[in-house]
């Protein structure tokens, strides 16, 4: 089983959750960050954090490794991005096949919106949504070699 891992810093601790941000300063200063294809759990938008259940009793400023099963990452991506696109194409093809071009547009838009509601409903199920959440792997402890 493959895992995707990333290092993060705890920005805030609140109600049993930690709010994490990336510790990758190279990404923050890169001029290509908006078009980069490198995967990150974190949004490139300033002020956005990743909310994760605090299973390691972390405090603000702690460094931590975050992981997500690669299979769950791919399944979540398919659910959120591909399902609406496929629904748009399928429903517009059905509208064109059985009725006319005007209905094709109407059916395509309806299928797209319907799939967005379906995704939202599926992810509102706590048990299902929990599978797609990143997990805290371990706290990173820095050892200062000059102090020994």
PDB file of C-alpha atoms in Angstrom:
ATOM      1  CA  UNK A   1       0.000   0.000   0.000  1.00  0.00           C
ATOM      2  CA  UNK A   2       1.402   3.370  -1.058  1.00  0.00           C
ATOM      3  CA  UNK A   3       1.207   6.530   1.024  1.00  0.00           C
ATOM      4  CA  UNK A   4       1.665  10.180   0.132  1.00  0.00           C
ATOM      5  CA  UNK A   5       3.482  12.049   2.899  1.00  0.00           C
ATOM      6  CA  UNK A   6       4.257  15.696   3.490  1.00  0.00           C
ATOM      7  CA  UNK A   7       5.871  17.718   6.266  1.00  0.00           C
ATOM      8  CA  UNK A   8       3.790  20.440   7.921  1.00  0.00           C
ATOM      9  CA  UNK A   9       3.818  22.956  10.772  1.00  0.00           C
ATOM     10  CA  UNK A  10       1.016  23.354  13.327  1.00  0.00           C
ATOM     11  CA  UNK A  11      -0.430  26.870  12.960  1.00  0.00           C
ATOM     12  CA  UNK A  12      -3.228  26.510  15.500  1.00  0.00           C
ATOM     13  CA  UNK A  13      -4.831  23.999  17.877  1.00  0.00           C
ATOM     14  CA  UNK A  14      -8.576  24.232  18.461  1.00  0.00           C
ATOM     15  CA  UNK A  15     -11.305  21.824  19.696  1.00  0.00           C
ATOM     16  CA  UNK A  16      -9.277  18.655  19.190  1.00  0.00           C
ATOM     17  CA  UNK A  17      -8.085  19.633  15.709  1.00  0.00           C
ATOM     18  CA  UNK A  18      -4.816  21.062  14.445  1.00  0.00           C
ATOM     19  CA  UNK A  19      -4.537  23.511  11.574  1.00  0.00           C
ATOM     20  CA  UNK A  20      -1.473  22.802   9.467  1.00  0.00           C
ATOM     21  CA  UNK A  21       0.449  24.684   6.818  1.00  0.00           C
ATOM     22  CA  UNK A  22       3.233  23.526   4.578  1.00  0.00           C
ATOM     23  CA  UNK A  23       6.794  23.946   5.703  1.00  0.00           C
ATOM     24  CA  UNK A  24       8.109  24.001   2.138  1.00  0.00           C
ATOM     25  CA  UNK A  25       9.654  27.449   1.778  1.00  0.00           C
ATOM     26  CA  UNK A  26      10.894  26.594  -1.714  1.00  0.00           C
ATOM     27  CA  UNK A  27       7.302  26.337  -2.957  1.00  0.00           C
ATOM     28  CA  UNK A  28       6.342  29.664  -1.366  1.00  0.00           C
ATOM     29  CA  UNK A  29       9.091  31.553  -3.162  1.00  0.00           C
ATOM     30  CA  UNK A  30       8.738  29.771  -6.515  1.00  0.00           C
ATOM     31  CA  UNK A  31       7.389  31.881  -9.375  1.00  0.00           C
ATOM     32  CA  UNK A  32       5.723  28.789 -10.907  1.00  0.00           C
ATOM     33  CA  UNK A  33       3.761  27.768  -7.806  1.00  0.00           C
ATOM     34  CA  UNK A  34       0.349  28.559  -9.336  1.00  0.00           C
ATOM     35  CA  UNK A  35       0.953  26.265 -12.305  1.00  0.00           C
ATOM     36  CA  UNK A  36       3.013  23.601 -10.585  1.00  0.00           C
ATOM     37  CA  UNK A  37       1.985  19.982 -10.922  1.00  0.00           C
ATOM     38  CA  UNK A  38       3.712  18.903  -7.706  1.00  0.00           C
ATOM     39  CA  UNK A  39       1.217  17.426  -5.286  1.00  0.00           C
ATOM     40  CA  UNK A  40       0.594  19.064  -1.951  1.00  0.00           C
ATOM     41  CA  UNK A  41      -2.110  18.595   0.677  1.00  0.00           C
ATOM     42  CA  UNK A  42      -2.030  22.332   1.129  1.00  0.00           C
ATOM     43  CA  UNK A  43      -3.653  25.067  -0.881  1.00  0.00           C
ATOM     44  CA  UNK A  44      -1.385  27.663  -2.459  1.00  0.00           C
ATOM     45  CA  UNK A  45      -3.774  30.331  -1.194  1.00  0.00           C
ATOM     46  CA  UNK A  46      -2.453  32.386   1.726  1.00  0.00           C
ATOM     47  CA  UNK A  47      -4.404  32.007   4.951  1.00  0.00           C
ATOM     48  CA  UNK A  48      -5.607  28.477   4.112  1.00  0.00           C
ATOM     49  CA  UNK A  49      -4.749  25.602   6.424  1.00  0.00           C
ATOM     50  CA  UNK A  50      -5.361  21.875   6.479  1.00  0.00           C
ATOM     51  CA  UNK A  51      -7.609  20.800   9.379  1.00  0.00           C
ATOM     52  CA  UNK A  52      -6.665  17.407  10.855  1.00  0.00           C
ATOM     53  CA  UNK A  53      -7.778  15.565  13.994  1.00  0.00           C
ATOM     54  CA  UNK A  54      -5.120  16.071  16.705  1.00  0.00           C
ATOM     55  CA  UNK A  55      -4.190  12.459  17.482  1.00  0.00           C
ATOM     56  CA  UNK A  56      -0.643  13.286  18.617  1.00  0.00           C
ATOM     57  CA  UNK A  57      -1.349  15.984  21.250  1.00  0.00           C
ATOM     58  CA  UNK A  58       0.430  18.586  19.142  1.00  0.00           C
ATOM     59  CA  UNK A  59       0.966  22.208  20.101  1.00  0.00           C
ATOM     60  CA  UNK A  60       1.347  25.338  18.014  1.00  0.00           C
ATOM     61  CA  UNK A  61       4.712  25.404  16.214  1.00  0.00           C
ATOM     62  CA  UNK A  62       5.236  21.618  16.224  1.00  0.00           C
ATOM     63  CA  UNK A  63       6.423  19.988  13.017  1.00  0.00           C
ATOM     64  CA  UNK A  64       4.647  16.866  11.854  1.00  0.00           C
ATOM     65  CA  UNK A  65       4.436  14.363   8.984  1.00  0.00           C
ATOM     66  CA  UNK A  66       0.996  14.040   7.368  1.00  0.00           C
ATOM     67  CA  UNK A  67       0.008  11.048   5.241  1.00  0.00           C
ATOM     68  CA  UNK A  68      -2.813   9.905   2.995  1.00  0.00           C
ATOM     69  CA  UNK A  69      -3.212   6.562   1.244  1.00  0.00           C
ATOM     70  CA  UNK A  70      -2.535   7.069  -2.451  1.00  0.00           C
ATOM     71  CA  UNK A  71      -5.611   4.992  -3.355  1.00  0.00           C
ATOM     72  CA  UNK A  72      -7.820   7.328  -1.296  1.00  0.00           C
ATOM     73  CA  UNK A  73      -6.209  10.356  -2.919  1.00  0.00           C
ATOM     74  CA  UNK A  74      -6.960   8.995  -6.394  1.00  0.00           C
ATOM     75  CA  UNK A  75     -10.495   7.943  -5.451  1.00  0.00           C
ATOM     76  CA  UNK A  76     -11.212  11.353  -3.914  1.00  0.00           C
ATOM     77  CA  UNK A  77      -9.880  13.089  -7.018  1.00  0.00           C
ATOM     78  CA  UNK A  78     -12.074  10.948  -9.243  1.00  0.00           C
ATOM     79  CA  UNK A  79     -15.105  11.622  -7.074  1.00  0.00           C
ATOM     80  CA  UNK A  80     -14.666  15.396  -6.885  1.00  0.00           C
ATOM     81  CA  UNK A  81     -13.338  16.174 -10.377  1.00  0.00           C
ATOM     82  CA  UNK A  82     -14.093  13.339 -12.801  1.00  0.00           C
ATOM     83  CA  UNK A  83     -17.652  12.411 -11.738  1.00  0.00           C
ATOM     84  CA  UNK A  84     -19.070  15.897 -12.492  1.00  0.00           C
ATOM     85  CA  UNK A  85     -17.250  16.020 -15.831  1.00  0.00           C
ATOM     86  CA  UNK A  86     -18.452  12.548 -16.861  1.00  0.00           C
ATOM     87  CA  UNK A  87     -22.000  13.439 -15.754  1.00  0.00           C
ATOM     88  CA  UNK A  88     -21.912  16.607 -17.858  1.00  0.00           C
ATOM     89  CA  UNK A  89     -20.813  14.686 -20.949  1.00  0.00           C
ATOM     90  CA  UNK A  90     -23.144  11.718 -20.394  1.00  0.00           C
ATOM     91  CA  UNK A  91     -26.291  13.780 -19.784  1.00  0.00           C
ATOM     92  CA  UNK A  92     -25.578  16.132 -22.684  1.00  0.00           C
ATOM     93  CA  UNK A  93     -25.055  13.123 -24.998  1.00  0.00           C
ATOM     94  CA  UNK A  94     -28.370  11.645 -23.821  1.00  0.00           C
ATOM     95  CA  UNK A  95     -30.131  14.949 -24.456  1.00  0.00           C
ATOM     96  CA  UNK A  96     -28.666  15.175 -27.964  1.00  0.00           C
ATOM     97  CA  UNK A  97     -29.359  11.511 -28.744  1.00  0.00           C
ATOM     98  CA  UNK A  98     -33.017  11.473 -27.690  1.00  0.00           C
ATOM     99  CA  UNK A  99     -34.084  15.095 -28.158  1.00  0.00           C
ATOM    100  CA  UNK A 100     -32.286  18.124 -29.648  1.00  0.00           C
ATOM    101  CA  UNK A 101     -29.248  20.340 -29.185  1.00  0.00           C
ATOM    102  CA  UNK A 102     -31.074  22.699 -26.811  1.00  0.00           C
ATOM    103  CA  UNK A 103     -32.017  19.791 -24.577  1.00  0.00           C
ATOM    104  CA  UNK A 104     -28.430  18.556 -24.791  1.00  0.00           C
ATOM    105  CA  UNK A 105     -27.231  21.755 -23.126  1.00  0.00           C
ATOM    106  CA  UNK A 106     -30.043  21.662 -20.560  1.00  0.00           C
ATOM    107  CA  UNK A 107     -29.464  17.983 -19.728  1.00  0.00           C
ATOM    108  CA  UNK A 108     -25.677  18.437 -19.564  1.00  0.00           C
ATOM    109  CA  UNK A 109     -25.922  21.338 -17.107  1.00  0.00           C
ATOM    110  CA  UNK A 110     -28.536  19.460 -15.064  1.00  0.00           C
ATOM    111  CA  UNK A 111     -26.338  16.347 -14.920  1.00  0.00           C
ATOM    112  CA  UNK A 112     -23.360  18.433 -13.833  1.00  0.00           C
ATOM    113  CA  UNK A 113     -25.295  20.164 -11.032  1.00  0.00           C
ATOM    114  CA  UNK A 114     -26.878  16.855  -9.973  1.00  0.00           C
ATOM    115  CA  UNK A 115     -23.428  15.249  -9.699  1.00  0.00           C
ATOM    116  CA  UNK A 116     -22.158  18.148  -7.561  1.00  0.00           C
ATOM    117  CA  UNK A 117     -25.069  17.635  -5.153  1.00  0.00           C
ATOM    118  CA  UNK A 118     -24.357  13.891  -5.142  1.00  0.00           C
ATOM    119  CA  UNK A 119     -20.677  14.468  -4.293  1.00  0.00           C
ATOM    120  CA  UNK A 120     -21.632  16.927  -1.546  1.00  0.00           C
ATOM    121  CA  UNK A 121     -24.138  14.443  -0.108  1.00  0.00           C
ATOM    122  CA  UNK A 122     -21.616  11.594  -0.209  1.00  0.00           C
ATOM    123  CA  UNK A 123     -18.951  13.673   1.525  1.00  0.00           C
ATOM    124  CA  UNK A 124     -21.412  14.865   4.177  1.00  0.00           C
ATOM    125  CA  UNK A 125     -21.478  11.262   5.394  1.00  0.00           C
ATOM    126  CA  UNK A 126     -18.907  11.414   8.217  1.00  0.00           C
ATOM    127  CA  UNK A 127     -17.821   7.776   7.832  1.00  0.00           C
ATOM    128  CA  UNK A 128     -17.143   8.169   4.109  1.00  0.00           C
ATOM    129  CA  UNK A 129     -15.550  11.625   4.364  1.00  0.00           C
ATOM    130  CA  UNK A 130     -13.266  10.380   7.168  1.00  0.00           C
ATOM    131  CA  UNK A 131     -11.613   7.967   4.707  1.00  0.00           C
ATOM    132  CA  UNK A 132     -10.382  10.878   2.576  1.00  0.00           C
ATOM    133  CA  UNK A 133      -8.848  12.869   5.438  1.00  0.00           C
ATOM    134  CA  UNK A 134      -5.077  12.984   5.841  1.00  0.00           C
ATOM    135  CA  UNK A 135      -3.724  11.460   9.065  1.00  0.00           C
ATOM    136  CA  UNK A 136      -0.971  12.653  11.374  1.00  0.00           C
ATOM    137  CA  UNK A 137       1.901  10.198  11.076  1.00  0.00           C
ATOM    138  CA  UNK A 138       4.407  11.416  13.659  1.00  0.00           C
ATOM    139  CA  UNK A 139       5.831  14.494  15.312  1.00  0.00           C
ATOM    140  CA  UNK A 140       9.189  15.635  13.988  1.00  0.00           C
ATOM    141  CA  UNK A 141      11.682  16.294  16.751  1.00  0.00           C
ATOM    142  CA  UNK A 142      14.703  18.349  15.806  1.00  0.00           C
ATOM    143  CA  UNK A 143      17.951  17.480  17.506  1.00  0.00           C
ATOM    144  CA  UNK A 144      20.485  20.269  17.786  1.00  0.00           C
ATOM    145  CA  UNK A 145      23.966  18.671  17.431  1.00  0.00           C
ATOM    146  CA  UNK A 146      25.750  21.782  18.743  1.00  0.00           C
ATOM    147  CA  UNK A 147      24.113  21.498  22.200  1.00  0.00           C
ATOM    148  CA  UNK A 148      25.670  18.102  23.063  1.00  0.00           C
TER     149      UNK A 148
END
